[in-house]
mmCIF file of N, CA and C in Angstrom:
data_model
loop_
_atom_site.group_PDB
_atom_site.id
_atom_site.type_symbol
_atom_site.label_atom_id
_atom_site.label_comp_id
_atom_site.label_asym_id
_atom_site.label_seq_id
_atom_site.Cartn_x
_atom_site.Cartn_y
_atom_site.Cartn_z
ATOM 1 N N MET C 223 -60.842 -28.076 -68.825
ATOM 2 C CA MET C 223 -60.518 -26.966 -67.948
ATOM 3 C C MET C 223 -59.006 -26.967 -67.761
ATOM 4 N N ASN C 224 -58.370 -25.850 -68.065
ATOM 5 C CA ASN C 224 -56.922 -25.801 -67.938
ATOM 6 C C ASN C 224 -56.524 -25.453 -66.508
ATOM 7 N N THR C 225 -55.225 -25.441 -66.264
ATOM 8 C CA THR C 225 -54.688 -25.207 -64.924
ATOM 9 C C THR C 225 -55.047 -23.822 -64.403
ATOM 10 N N GLU C 226 -54.998 -22.814 -65.277
ATOM 11 C CA GLU C 226 -55.298 -21.453 -64.842
ATOM 12 C C GLU C 226 -56.751 -21.332 -64.378
ATOM 13 N N GLU C 227 -57.670 -21.961 -65.106
ATOM 14 C CA GLU C 227 -59.080 -21.913 -64.717
ATOM 15 C C GLU C 227 -59.295 -22.619 -63.384
ATOM 16 N N THR C 228 -58.629 -23.745 -63.204
ATOM 17 C CA THR C 228 -58.745 -24.497 -61.964
ATOM 18 C C THR C 228 -58.214 -23.673 -60.796
ATOM 19 N N ASN C 229 -57.053 -23.041 -60.970
ATOM 20 C CA ASN C 229 -56.471 -22.217 -59.908
ATOM 21 C C ASN C 229 -57.368 -21.031 -59.592
ATOM 22 N N ALA C 230 -57.938 -20.406 -60.605
ATOM 23 C CA ALA C 230 -58.826 -19.267 -60.395
ATOM 24 C C ALA C 230 -60.071 -19.708 -59.622
ATOM 25 N N GLN C 231 -60.588 -20.893 -59.950
ATOM 26 C CA GLN C 231 -61.774 -21.394 -59.260
ATOM 27 C C GLN C 231 -61.460 -21.667 -57.793
ATOM 28 N N ILE C 232 -60.320 -22.271 -57.513
ATOM 29 C CA ILE C 232 -59.923 -22.570 -56.133
ATOM 30 C C ILE C 232 -59.720 -21.269 -55.367
ATOM 31 N N GLN C 233 -59.018 -20.307 -55.975
ATOM 32 C CA GLN C 233 -58.760 -19.041 -55.296
ATOM 33 C C GLN C 233 -60.049 -18.278 -55.054
ATOM 34 N N GLY C 234 -60.983 -18.322 -55.983
ATOM 35 C CA GLY C 234 -62.266 -17.655 -55.799
ATOM 36 C C GLY C 234 -63.023 -18.255 -54.634
ATOM 37 N N SER C 235 -63.018 -19.577 -54.515
ATOM 38 C CA SER C 235 -63.685 -20.236 -53.395
ATOM 39 C C SER C 235 -62.995 -19.878 -52.083
ATOM 40 N N SER C 236 -61.673 -19.796 -52.119
ATOM 41 C CA SER C 236 -60.905 -19.443 -50.927
ATOM 42 C C SER C 236 -61.245 -18.030 -50.468
ATOM 43 N N ASN C 237 -61.327 -17.091 -51.402
ATOM 44 C CA ASN C 237 -61.660 -15.716 -51.046
ATOM 45 C C ASN C 237 -63.082 -15.628 -50.492
ATOM 46 N N LEU C 238 -64.000 -16.366 -51.090
ATOM 47 C CA LEU C 238 -65.376 -16.386 -50.614
ATOM 48 C C LEU C 238 -65.432 -16.932 -49.192
ATOM 49 N N THR C 239 -64.707 -18.008 -48.948
ATOM 50 C CA THR C 239 -64.669 -18.614 -47.626
ATOM 51 C C THR C 239 -64.125 -17.628 -46.604
ATOM 52 N N LYS C 240 -63.033 -16.973 -46.937
ATOM 53 C CA LYS C 240 -62.440 -15.989 -46.026
ATOM 54 C C LYS C 240 -63.427 -14.864 -45.753
ATOM 55 N N GLY C 241 -64.093 -14.385 -46.776
ATOM 56 C CA GLY C 241 -65.057 -13.295 -46.623
ATOM 57 C C GLY C 241 -66.209 -13.672 -45.716
ATOM 58 N N ILE C 242 -66.709 -14.893 -45.883
ATOM 59 C CA ILE C 242 -67.824 -15.357 -45.059
ATOM 60 C C ILE C 242 -67.404 -15.461 -43.595
ATOM 61 N N VAL C 243 -66.230 -16.027 -43.349
ATOM 62 C CA VAL C 243 -65.747 -16.198 -41.973
ATOM 63 C C VAL C 243 -65.507 -14.839 -41.325
ATOM 64 N N ILE C 244 -64.860 -13.936 -42.047
ATOM 65 C CA ILE C 244 -64.582 -12.609 -41.497
ATOM 66 C C ILE C 244 -65.889 -11.862 -41.242
ATOM 67 N N GLY C 245 -66.822 -11.939 -42.152
ATOM 68 C CA GLY C 245 -68.110 -11.285 -41.973
ATOM 69 C C GLY C 245 -68.853 -11.826 -40.765
ATOM 70 N N ALA C 246 -68.819 -13.133 -40.589
ATOM 71 C CA ALA C 246 -69.485 -13.741 -39.437
ATOM 72 C C ALA C 246 -68.847 -13.266 -38.136
ATOM 73 N N LEU C 247 -67.525 -13.206 -38.103
ATOM 74 C CA LEU C 247 -66.828 -12.742 -36.906
ATOM 75 C C LEU C 247 -67.175 -11.290 -36.595
ATOM 76 N N LEU C 248 -67.154 -10.451 -37.617
ATOM 77 C CA LEU C 248 -67.467 -9.041 -37.410
ATOM 78 C C LEU C 248 -68.915 -8.861 -36.951
ATOM 79 N N GLY C 249 -69.832 -9.587 -37.535
ATOM 80 C CA GLY C 249 -71.229 -9.499 -37.138
ATOM 81 C C GLY C 249 -71.438 -9.946 -35.701
ATOM 82 N N ALA C 250 -70.801 -11.036 -35.332
ATOM 83 C CA ALA C 250 -70.926 -11.531 -33.957
ATOM 84 C C ALA C 250 -70.333 -10.532 -32.972
ATOM 85 N N ALA C 251 -69.181 -9.987 -33.300
ATOM 86 C CA ALA C 251 -68.539 -9.010 -32.418
ATOM 87 C C ALA C 251 -69.391 -7.758 -32.283
ATOM 88 N N ALA C 252 -69.949 -7.280 -33.384
ATOM 89 C CA ALA C 252 -70.777 -6.080 -33.339
ATOM 90 C C ALA C 252 -72.021 -6.320 -32.495
ATOM 91 N N ALA C 253 -72.654 -7.449 -32.654
ATOM 92 C CA ALA C 253 -73.857 -7.757 -31.887
ATOM 93 C C ALA C 253 -73.539 -7.821 -30.393
ATOM 94 N N LEU C 254 -72.415 -8.417 -30.074
ATOM 95 C CA LEU C 254 -72.043 -8.521 -28.668
ATOM 96 C C LEU C 254 -71.668 -7.164 -28.078
ATOM 97 N N LEU C 255 -71.010 -6.351 -28.877
ATOM 98 C CA LEU C 255 -70.589 -5.046 -28.384
ATOM 99 C C LEU C 255 -71.774 -4.112 -28.137
ATOM 100 N N PHE C 256 -72.817 -4.245 -28.905
ATOM 101 C CA PHE C 256 -73.970 -3.384 -28.742
ATOM 102 C C PHE C 256 -75.029 -3.969 -27.812
ATOM 103 N N ALA C 257 -74.803 -5.148 -27.299
ATOM 104 C CA ALA C 257 -75.750 -5.759 -26.369
ATOM 105 C C ALA C 257 -75.593 -5.099 -24.997
ATOM 106 N N PRO C 258 -76.696 -4.840 -24.310
ATOM 107 C CA PRO C 258 -76.606 -4.182 -22.997
ATOM 108 C C PRO C 258 -76.240 -5.174 -21.895
ATOM 109 N N LYS C 259 -74.980 -5.432 -21.763
ATOM 110 C CA LYS C 259 -74.492 -6.351 -20.738
ATOM 111 C C LYS C 259 -73.369 -5.664 -19.987
ATOM 112 N N SER C 260 -73.028 -6.234 -18.855
ATOM 113 C CA SER C 260 -71.906 -5.684 -18.103
ATOM 114 C C SER C 260 -70.618 -5.996 -18.861
ATOM 115 N N GLY C 261 -69.595 -5.267 -18.533
ATOM 116 C CA GLY C 261 -68.305 -5.462 -19.203
ATOM 117 C C GLY C 261 -67.786 -6.878 -19.057
ATOM 118 N N ARG C 262 -67.922 -7.414 -17.868
ATOM 119 C CA ARG C 262 -67.430 -8.767 -17.609
ATOM 120 C C ARG C 262 -68.199 -9.782 -18.455
ATOM 121 N N GLU C 263 -69.534 -9.663 -18.479
ATOM 122 C CA GLU C 263 -70.352 -10.576 -19.285
ATOM 123 C C GLU C 263 -70.032 -10.429 -20.766
ATOM 124 N N LEU C 264 -69.897 -9.200 -21.198
ATOM 125 C CA LEU C 264 -69.605 -8.935 -22.598
ATOM 126 C C LEU C 264 -68.265 -9.532 -23.009
ATOM 127 N N ARG C 265 -67.263 -9.308 -22.193
ATOM 128 C CA ARG C 265 -65.940 -9.868 -22.510
ATOM 129 C C ARG C 265 -65.984 -11.386 -22.501
ATOM 130 N N SER C 266 -66.696 -11.950 -21.549
ATOM 131 C CA SER C 266 -66.814 -13.402 -21.465
ATOM 132 C C SER C 266 -67.511 -13.958 -22.714
ATOM 133 N N ASN C 267 -68.653 -13.362 -23.078
ATOM 134 C CA ASN C 267 -69.388 -13.824 -24.269
ATOM 135 C C ASN C 267 -68.557 -13.642 -25.523
ATOM 136 N N LEU C 268 -67.915 -12.491 -25.649
ATOM 137 C CA LEU C 268 -67.098 -12.218 -26.823
ATOM 138 C C LEU C 268 -65.945 -13.214 -26.919
ATOM 139 N N SER C 269 -65.319 -13.471 -25.797
ATOM 140 C CA SER C 269 -64.211 -14.430 -25.776
ATOM 141 C C SER C 269 -64.683 -15.825 -26.172
ATOM 142 N N GLU C 270 -65.845 -16.237 -25.662
ATOM 143 C CA GLU C 270 -66.377 -17.559 -26.000
ATOM 144 C C GLU C 270 -66.693 -17.667 -27.488
ATOM 145 N N LYS C 271 -67.348 -16.635 -28.015
ATOM 146 C CA LYS C 271 -67.729 -16.660 -29.432
ATOM 147 C C LYS C 271 -66.498 -16.669 -30.330
ATOM 148 N N ILE C 272 -65.530 -15.840 -30.006
ATOM 149 C CA ILE C 272 -64.309 -15.788 -30.822
ATOM 150 C C ILE C 272 -63.575 -17.113 -30.742
ATOM 151 N N SER C 273 -63.513 -17.687 -29.555
ATOM 152 C CA SER C 273 -62.842 -18.976 -29.384
ATOM 153 C C SER C 273 -63.547 -20.073 -30.194
ATOM 154 N N ALA C 274 -64.880 -20.088 -30.125
ATOM 155 C CA ALA C 274 -65.633 -21.103 -30.869
ATOM 156 C C ALA C 274 -65.454 -20.927 -32.371
ATOM 157 N N THR C 275 -65.506 -19.685 -32.823
ATOM 158 C CA THR C 275 -65.341 -19.428 -34.250
ATOM 159 C C THR C 275 -63.925 -19.768 -34.689
ATOM 160 N N ALA C 276 -62.941 -19.433 -33.877
ATOM 161 C CA ALA C 276 -61.551 -19.758 -34.212
ATOM 162 C C ALA C 276 -61.361 -21.269 -34.283
ATOM 163 N N ASP C 277 -61.953 -21.988 -33.339
ATOM 164 C CA ASP C 277 -61.842 -23.449 -33.360
ATOM 165 C C ASP C 277 -62.466 -24.030 -34.619
ATOM 166 N N LYS C 278 -63.641 -23.528 -34.980
ATOM 167 C CA LYS C 278 -64.302 -24.032 -36.187
ATOM 168 C C LYS C 278 -63.499 -23.671 -37.426
ATOM 169 N N SER C 279 -62.915 -22.478 -37.442
ATOM 170 C CA SER C 279 -62.095 -22.071 -38.586
ATOM 171 C C SER C 279 -60.866 -22.966 -38.707
ATOM 172 N N LYS C 280 -60.254 -23.268 -37.578
ATOM 173 C CA LYS C 280 -59.091 -24.172 -37.578
ATOM 174 C C LYS C 280 -59.497 -25.550 -38.076
ATOM 175 N N GLU C 281 -60.673 -26.000 -37.650
ATOM 176 C CA GLU C 281 -61.166 -27.302 -38.082
ATOM 177 C C GLU C 281 -61.356 -27.325 -39.602
ATOM 178 N N ILE C 282 -61.954 -26.268 -40.129
ATOM 179 C CA ILE C 282 -62.160 -26.185 -41.575
ATOM 180 C C ILE C 282 -60.816 -26.142 -42.292
ATOM 181 N N ALA C 283 -59.891 -25.361 -41.746
ATOM 182 C CA ALA C 283 -58.566 -25.257 -42.360
ATOM 183 C C ALA C 283 -57.871 -26.614 -42.365
ATOM 184 N N ASN C 284 -57.996 -27.357 -41.274
ATOM 185 C CA ASN C 284 -57.380 -28.687 -41.212
ATOM 186 C C ASN C 284 -58.018 -29.642 -42.216
ATOM 187 N N VAL C 285 -59.333 -29.585 -42.335
ATOM 188 C CA VAL C 285 -60.028 -30.436 -43.305
ATOM 189 C C VAL C 285 -59.574 -30.075 -44.719
ATOM 190 N N ALA C 286 -59.532 -28.766 -44.997
ATOM 191 C CA ALA C 286 -59.098 -28.327 -46.324
ATOM 192 C C ALA C 286 -57.663 -28.752 -46.586
ATOM 193 N N LYS C 287 -56.810 -28.621 -45.577
ATOM 194 C CA LYS C 287 -55.403 -29.028 -45.721
ATOM 195 C C LYS C 287 -55.305 -30.518 -46.035
ATOM 196 N N ASP C 288 -56.064 -31.330 -45.303
ATOM 197 C CA ASP C 288 -56.055 -32.770 -45.549
ATOM 198 C C ASP C 288 -56.536 -33.097 -46.962
ATOM 199 N N LYS C 289 -57.595 -32.414 -47.388
ATOM 200 C CA LYS C 289 -58.126 -32.664 -48.728
ATOM 201 C C LYS C 289 -57.119 -32.257 -49.801
ATOM 202 N N VAL C 290 -56.466 -31.117 -49.596
ATOM 203 C CA VAL C 290 -55.473 -30.660 -50.572
ATOM 204 C C VAL C 290 -54.290 -31.618 -50.602
ATOM 205 N N THR C 291 -53.881 -32.113 -49.435
ATOM 206 C CA THR C 291 -52.782 -33.077 -49.381
ATOM 207 C C THR C 291 -53.161 -34.352 -50.134
ATOM 208 N N ASP C 292 -54.373 -34.839 -49.890
ATOM 209 C CA ASP C 292 -54.842 -36.035 -50.600
ATOM 210 C C ASP C 292 -54.912 -35.778 -52.104
ATOM 211 N N LEU C 293 -55.376 -34.593 -52.462
ATOM 212 C CA LEU C 293 -55.462 -34.234 -53.869
ATOM 213 C C LEU C 293 -54.072 -34.188 -54.501
ATOM 214 N N ALA C 294 -53.112 -33.628 -53.777
ATOM 215 C CA ALA C 294 -51.740 -33.564 -54.294
ATOM 216 C C ALA C 294 -51.168 -34.972 -54.484
ATOM 217 N N LYS C 295 -51.465 -35.858 -53.545
ATOM 218 C CA LYS C 295 -51.005 -37.245 -53.680
ATOM 219 C C LYS C 295 -51.651 -37.904 -54.896
ATOM 220 N N THR C 296 -52.949 -37.656 -55.066
ATOM 221 C CA THR C 296 -53.658 -38.222 -56.214
ATOM 222 C C THR C 296 -53.068 -37.719 -57.520
ATOM 223 N N VAL C 297 -52.818 -36.420 -57.585
ATOM 224 C CA VAL C 297 -52.224 -35.837 -58.791
ATOM 225 C C VAL C 297 -50.844 -36.428 -59.025
ATOM 226 N N SER C 298 -50.069 -36.576 -57.960
ATOM 227 C CA SER C 298 -48.727 -37.149 -58.088
ATOM 228 C C SER C 298 -48.790 -38.586 -58.605
ATOM 229 N N GLU C 299 -49.726 -39.355 -58.056
ATOM 230 C CA GLU C 299 -49.876 -40.743 -58.505
ATOM 231 C C GLU C 299 -50.317 -40.805 -59.969
ATOM 232 N N LYS C 300 -51.262 -39.950 -60.327
ATOM 233 C CA LYS C 300 -51.738 -39.925 -61.712
ATOM 234 C C LYS C 300 -50.609 -39.518 -62.652
ATOM 235 N N THR C 301 -49.794 -38.551 -62.227
ATOM 236 C CA THR C 301 -48.682 -38.106 -63.053
ATOM 237 C C THR C 301 -47.659 -39.223 -63.225
ATOM 238 N N SER C 302 -47.401 -39.939 -62.145
ATOM 239 C CA SER C 302 -46.464 -41.059 -62.210
ATOM 240 C C SER C 302 -46.988 -42.145 -63.157
ATOM 241 N N ASP C 303 -48.274 -42.443 -63.026
ATOM 242 C CA ASP C 303 -48.889 -43.426 -63.919
ATOM 243 C C ASP C 303 -48.810 -42.961 -65.371
ATOM 244 N N LEU C 304 -49.014 -41.686 -65.570
ATOM 245 C CA LEU C 304 -48.965 -41.116 -66.911
ATOM 246 C C LEU C 304 -47.570 -41.243 -67.511
ATOM 247 N N ALA C 305 -46.557 -40.975 -66.705
ATOM 248 C CA ALA C 305 -45.182 -41.065 -67.180
ATOM 249 C C ALA C 305 -44.838 -42.503 -67.596
ATOM 250 N N ASP C 306 -45.346 -43.468 -66.864
ATOM 251 C CA ASP C 306 -45.101 -44.876 -67.203
ATOM 252 C C ASP C 306 -45.786 -45.282 -68.502
ATOM 253 N N SER C 307 -46.922 -44.672 -68.756
ATOM 254 C CA SER C 307 -47.687 -45.062 -69.934
ATOM 255 C C SER C 307 -47.209 -44.381 -71.217
ATOM 256 N N VAL C 308 -46.289 -43.391 -71.116
ATOM 257 C CA VAL C 308 -45.809 -42.674 -72.302
ATOM 258 C C VAL C 308 -45.175 -43.640 -73.295
ATOM 259 N N GLY C 309 -44.470 -44.620 -72.805
ATOM 260 C CA GLY C 309 -43.790 -45.568 -73.683
ATOM 261 C C GLY C 309 -44.746 -46.468 -74.461
ATOM 262 N N SER C 310 -45.981 -46.578 -74.046
ATOM 263 C CA SER C 310 -46.898 -47.504 -74.703
ATOM 264 C C SER C 310 -47.653 -46.901 -75.881
ATOM 265 N N GLY C 311 -47.457 -45.637 -76.182
ATOM 266 C CA GLY C 311 -48.051 -45.071 -77.386
ATOM 267 C C GLY C 311 -48.751 -43.753 -77.146
ATOM 268 N N ALA C 312 -48.805 -42.948 -78.178
ATOM 269 C CA ALA C 312 -49.365 -41.609 -78.083
ATOM 270 C C ALA C 312 -50.867 -41.642 -77.794
ATOM 271 N N SER C 313 -51.587 -42.561 -78.386
ATOM 272 C CA SER C 313 -53.035 -42.597 -78.160
ATOM 273 C C SER C 313 -53.362 -42.976 -76.716
ATOM 274 N N GLN C 314 -52.601 -43.879 -76.158
ATOM 275 C CA GLN C 314 -52.821 -44.254 -74.763
ATOM 276 C C GLN C 314 -52.476 -43.094 -73.829
ATOM 277 N N VAL C 315 -51.436 -42.337 -74.177
ATOM 278 C CA VAL C 315 -51.044 -41.187 -73.359
ATOM 279 C C VAL C 315 -52.151 -40.143 -73.361
ATOM 280 N N MET C 316 -52.695 -39.850 -74.517
ATOM 281 C CA MET C 316 -53.748 -38.841 -74.608
ATOM 282 C C MET C 316 -54.977 -39.247 -73.794
ATOM 283 N N SER C 317 -55.372 -40.499 -73.864
ATOM 284 C CA SER C 317 -56.542 -40.937 -73.096
ATOM 285 C C SER C 317 -56.267 -40.880 -71.591
ATOM 286 N N SER C 318 -55.035 -41.208 -71.186
ATOM 287 C CA SER C 318 -54.693 -41.134 -69.763
ATOM 288 C C SER C 318 -54.706 -39.694 -69.264
ATOM 289 N N VAL C 319 -54.220 -38.767 -70.084
ATOM 290 C CA VAL C 319 -54.211 -37.356 -69.703
ATOM 291 C C VAL C 319 -55.639 -36.859 -69.513
ATOM 292 N N LYS C 320 -56.509 -37.187 -70.436
ATOM 293 C CA LYS C 320 -57.904 -36.765 -70.320
ATOM 294 C C LYS C 320 -58.558 -37.342 -69.068
ATOM 295 N N GLU C 321 -58.296 -38.597 -68.782
ATOM 296 C CA GLU C 321 -58.874 -39.239 -67.609
ATOM 297 C C GLU C 321 -58.356 -38.598 -66.319
ATOM 298 N N ALA C 322 -57.044 -38.357 -66.242
ATOM 299 C CA ALA C 322 -56.459 -37.737 -65.043
ATOM 300 C C ALA C 322 -57.012 -36.329 -64.841
ATOM 301 N N ALA C 323 -57.141 -35.573 -65.923
ATOM 302 C CA ALA C 323 -57.670 -34.209 -65.825
ATOM 303 C C ALA C 323 -59.117 -34.229 -65.323
ATOM 304 N N ALA C 324 -59.906 -35.167 -65.825
ATOM 305 C CA ALA C 324 -61.297 -35.264 -65.396
ATOM 306 C C ALA C 324 -61.376 -35.641 -63.913
ATOM 307 N N ASP C 325 -60.528 -36.578 -63.471
ATOM 308 C CA ASP C 325 -60.513 -36.990 -62.066
ATOM 309 C C ASP C 325 -60.123 -35.831 -61.158
ATOM 310 N N VAL C 326 -59.065 -35.127 -61.522
ATOM 311 C CA VAL C 326 -58.583 -34.009 -60.706
ATOM 312 C C VAL C 326 -59.628 -32.899 -60.680
ATOM 313 N N SER C 327 -60.201 -32.600 -61.816
ATOM 314 C CA SER C 327 -61.223 -31.554 -61.885
ATOM 315 C C SER C 327 -62.425 -31.913 -61.019
ATOM 316 N N GLY C 328 -62.861 -33.140 -61.102
ATOM 317 C CA GLY C 328 -63.992 -33.582 -60.283
ATOM 318 C C GLY C 328 -63.672 -33.522 -58.797
ATOM 319 N N THR C 329 -62.482 -33.952 -58.431
ATOM 320 C CA THR C 329 -62.074 -33.931 -57.025
ATOM 321 C C THR C 329 -61.995 -32.500 -56.514
ATOM 322 N N ILE C 330 -61.415 -31.614 -57.284
ATOM 323 C CA ILE C 330 -61.304 -30.209 -56.876
ATOM 324 C C ILE C 330 -62.701 -29.615 -56.718
ATOM 325 N N SER C 331 -63.560 -29.890 -57.653
ATOM 326 C CA SER C 331 -64.924 -29.361 -57.583
ATOM 327 C C SER C 331 -65.650 -29.873 -56.346
ATOM 328 N N GLU C 332 -65.538 -31.159 -56.074
ATOM 329 C CA GLU C 332 -66.197 -31.746 -54.911
ATOM 330 C C GLU C 332 -65.666 -31.143 -53.613
ATOM 331 N N GLU C 333 -64.340 -31.031 -53.511
ATOM 332 C CA GLU C 333 -63.742 -30.515 -52.283
ATOM 333 C C GLU C 333 -64.072 -29.038 -52.099
ATOM 334 N N SER C 334 -64.086 -28.281 -53.175
ATOM 335 C CA SER C 334 -64.452 -26.868 -53.083
ATOM 336 C C SER C 334 -65.886 -26.740 -52.595
ATOM 337 N N THR C 335 -66.762 -27.584 -53.097
ATOM 338 C CA THR C 335 -68.159 -27.571 -52.673
ATOM 339 C C THR C 335 -68.274 -27.922 -51.194
ATOM 340 N N LYS C 336 -67.524 -28.922 -50.762
ATOM 341 C CA LYS C 336 -67.568 -29.314 -49.356
ATOM 342 C C LYS C 336 -67.093 -28.175 -48.455
ATOM 343 N N VAL C 337 -65.988 -27.532 -48.833
ATOM 344 C CA VAL C 337 -65.464 -26.420 -48.032
ATOM 345 C C VAL C 337 -66.466 -25.275 -48.010
ATOM 346 N N PHE C 338 -67.059 -24.976 -49.151
ATOM 347 C CA PHE C 338 -68.048 -23.888 -49.218
ATOM 348 C C PHE C 338 -69.248 -24.216 -48.348
ATOM 349 N N ASP C 339 -69.738 -25.465 -48.425
ATOM 350 C CA ASP C 339 -70.901 -25.862 -47.632
ATOM 351 C C ASP C 339 -70.589 -25.786 -46.135
ATOM 352 N N LYS C 340 -69.413 -26.214 -45.738
ATOM 353 C CA LYS C 340 -69.026 -26.170 -44.323
ATOM 354 C C LYS C 340 -68.941 -24.723 -43.858
ATOM 355 N N THR C 341 -68.378 -23.859 -44.691
ATOM 356 C CA THR C 341 -68.268 -22.447 -44.341
ATOM 357 C C THR C 341 -69.649 -21.820 -44.225
ATOM 358 N N LYS C 342 -70.525 -22.176 -45.141
ATOM 359 C CA LYS C 342 -71.891 -21.660 -45.111
ATOM 360 C C LYS C 342 -72.591 -22.106 -43.831
ATOM 361 N N GLN C 343 -72.392 -23.358 -43.467
ATOM 362 C CA GLN C 343 -72.995 -23.890 -42.240
ATOM 363 C C GLN C 343 -72.470 -23.131 -41.025
ATOM 364 N N LEU C 344 -71.153 -22.907 -40.973
ATOM 365 C CA LEU C 344 -70.568 -22.189 -39.844
ATOM 366 C C LEU C 344 -71.062 -20.751 -39.792
ATOM 367 N N SER C 345 -71.245 -20.163 -40.950
ATOM 368 C CA SER C 345 -71.761 -18.804 -41.005
ATOM 369 C C SER C 345 -73.175 -18.751 -40.432
ATOM 370 N N HIS C 346 -73.985 -19.727 -40.804
ATOM 371 C CA HIS C 346 -75.354 -19.784 -40.277
ATOM 372 C C HIS C 346 -75.333 -20.012 -38.760
ATOM 373 N N GLU C 347 -74.436 -20.868 -38.310
ATOM 374 C CA GLU C 347 -74.346 -21.113 -36.877
ATOM 375 C C GLU C 347 -73.934 -19.840 -36.135
ATOM 376 N N ALA C 348 -72.972 -19.124 -36.695
ATOM 377 C CA ALA C 348 -72.537 -17.877 -36.069
ATOM 378 C C ALA C 348 -73.691 -16.873 -36.045
ATOM 379 N N ALA C 349 -74.439 -16.794 -37.133
ATOM 380 C CA ALA C 349 -75.582 -15.879 -37.191
ATOM 381 C C ALA C 349 -76.635 -16.277 -36.160
ATOM 382 N N ASP C 350 -76.871 -17.567 -36.013
ATOM 383 C CA ASP C 350 -77.833 -18.049 -35.016
ATOM 384 C C ASP C 350 -77.382 -17.670 -33.607
ATOM 385 N N GLU C 351 -76.077 -17.803 -33.352
ATOM 386 C CA GLU C 351 -75.555 -17.439 -32.040
ATOM 387 C C GLU C 351 -75.728 -15.940 -31.785
ATOM 388 N N VAL C 352 -75.497 -15.152 -32.814
ATOM 389 C CA VAL C 352 -75.670 -13.705 -32.680
ATOM 390 C C VAL C 352 -77.136 -13.389 -32.385
ATOM 391 N N GLU C 353 -78.047 -14.041 -33.094
ATOM 392 C CA GLU C 353 -79.472 -13.819 -32.859
ATOM 393 C C GLU C 353 -79.875 -14.229 -31.443
ATOM 394 N N LYS C 354 -79.343 -15.348 -30.972
ATOM 395 C CA LYS C 354 -79.653 -15.800 -29.621
ATOM 396 C C LYS C 354 -79.142 -14.785 -28.591
ATOM 397 N N THR C 355 -77.938 -14.302 -28.799
ATOM 398 C CA THR C 355 -77.360 -13.321 -27.877
ATOM 399 C C THR C 355 -78.182 -12.046 -27.877
ATOM 400 N N ALA C 356 -78.594 -11.612 -29.047
ATOM 401 C CA ALA C 356 -79.425 -10.397 -29.149
ATOM 402 C C ALA C 356 -80.759 -10.623 -28.458
ATOM 403 N N ALA C 357 -81.368 -11.777 -28.645
ATOM 404 C CA ALA C 357 -82.649 -12.081 -28.004
ATOM 405 C C ALA C 357 -82.494 -12.104 -26.481
ATOM 406 N N ASN C 358 -81.420 -12.697 -26.011
ATOM 407 C CA ASN C 358 -81.163 -12.730 -24.574
ATOM 408 C C ASN C 358 -80.976 -11.310 -24.031
ATOM 409 N N ALA C 359 -80.253 -10.498 -24.772
ATOM 410 C CA ALA C 359 -80.021 -9.125 -24.349
ATOM 411 C C ALA C 359 -81.340 -8.360 -24.307
ATOM 412 N N LYS C 360 -82.161 -8.564 -25.307
ATOM 413 C CA LYS C 360 -83.462 -7.897 -25.363
ATOM 414 C C LYS C 360 -84.338 -8.341 -24.202
ATOM 415 N N ARG C 361 -84.339 -9.624 -23.924
ATOM 416 C CA ARG C 361 -85.102 -10.164 -22.815
ATOM 417 C C ARG C 361 -84.593 -9.599 -21.505
ATOM 418 N N ASP C 362 -83.275 -9.497 -21.355
ATOM 419 C CA ASP C 362 -82.691 -8.943 -20.135
ATOM 420 C C ASP C 362 -83.069 -7.477 -19.973
ATOM 421 N N LEU C 363 -83.159 -6.765 -21.062
ATOM 422 C CA LEU C 363 -83.550 -5.358 -21.009
ATOM 423 C C LEU C 363 -84.980 -5.204 -20.516
ATOM 424 N N LYS C 364 -85.851 -6.085 -20.965
ATOM 425 C CA LYS C 364 -87.257 -6.021 -20.585
ATOM 426 C C LYS C 364 -87.459 -6.416 -19.128
ATOM 427 N N SER C 365 -86.547 -7.227 -18.610
ATOM 428 C CA SER C 365 -86.706 -7.713 -17.236
ATOM 429 C C SER C 365 -86.413 -6.663 -16.206
#
């Protein structure tokens, strides 16, 4: 897998993550706005949901940032090791390049999967919160 394919894969996962988070926020906001509650309750619930979602998004962003930083350090270390091994022969250099590429590719794939899974989990949690709010609103209407 070359660098362009790796970058495209990372960017695709990033766009998917952004889309899921934005969709969850919009869905939660729409559900709260259409719920039959007083203005004060609605603003309070909306503020709580947005705050919780923002906190979770920040948490995911921090985790992703840490993983990318670790990945950059790993790539830097592998590159440094590779540069040292150039003097020992062309065949050794080629094997080191293949090994470093496989390690980086595996790490990127794993981290992308983790970020996607976390985003999916947060999306489900946001959807559950929206469903709970709708159920509460429906129950309040019947009362």
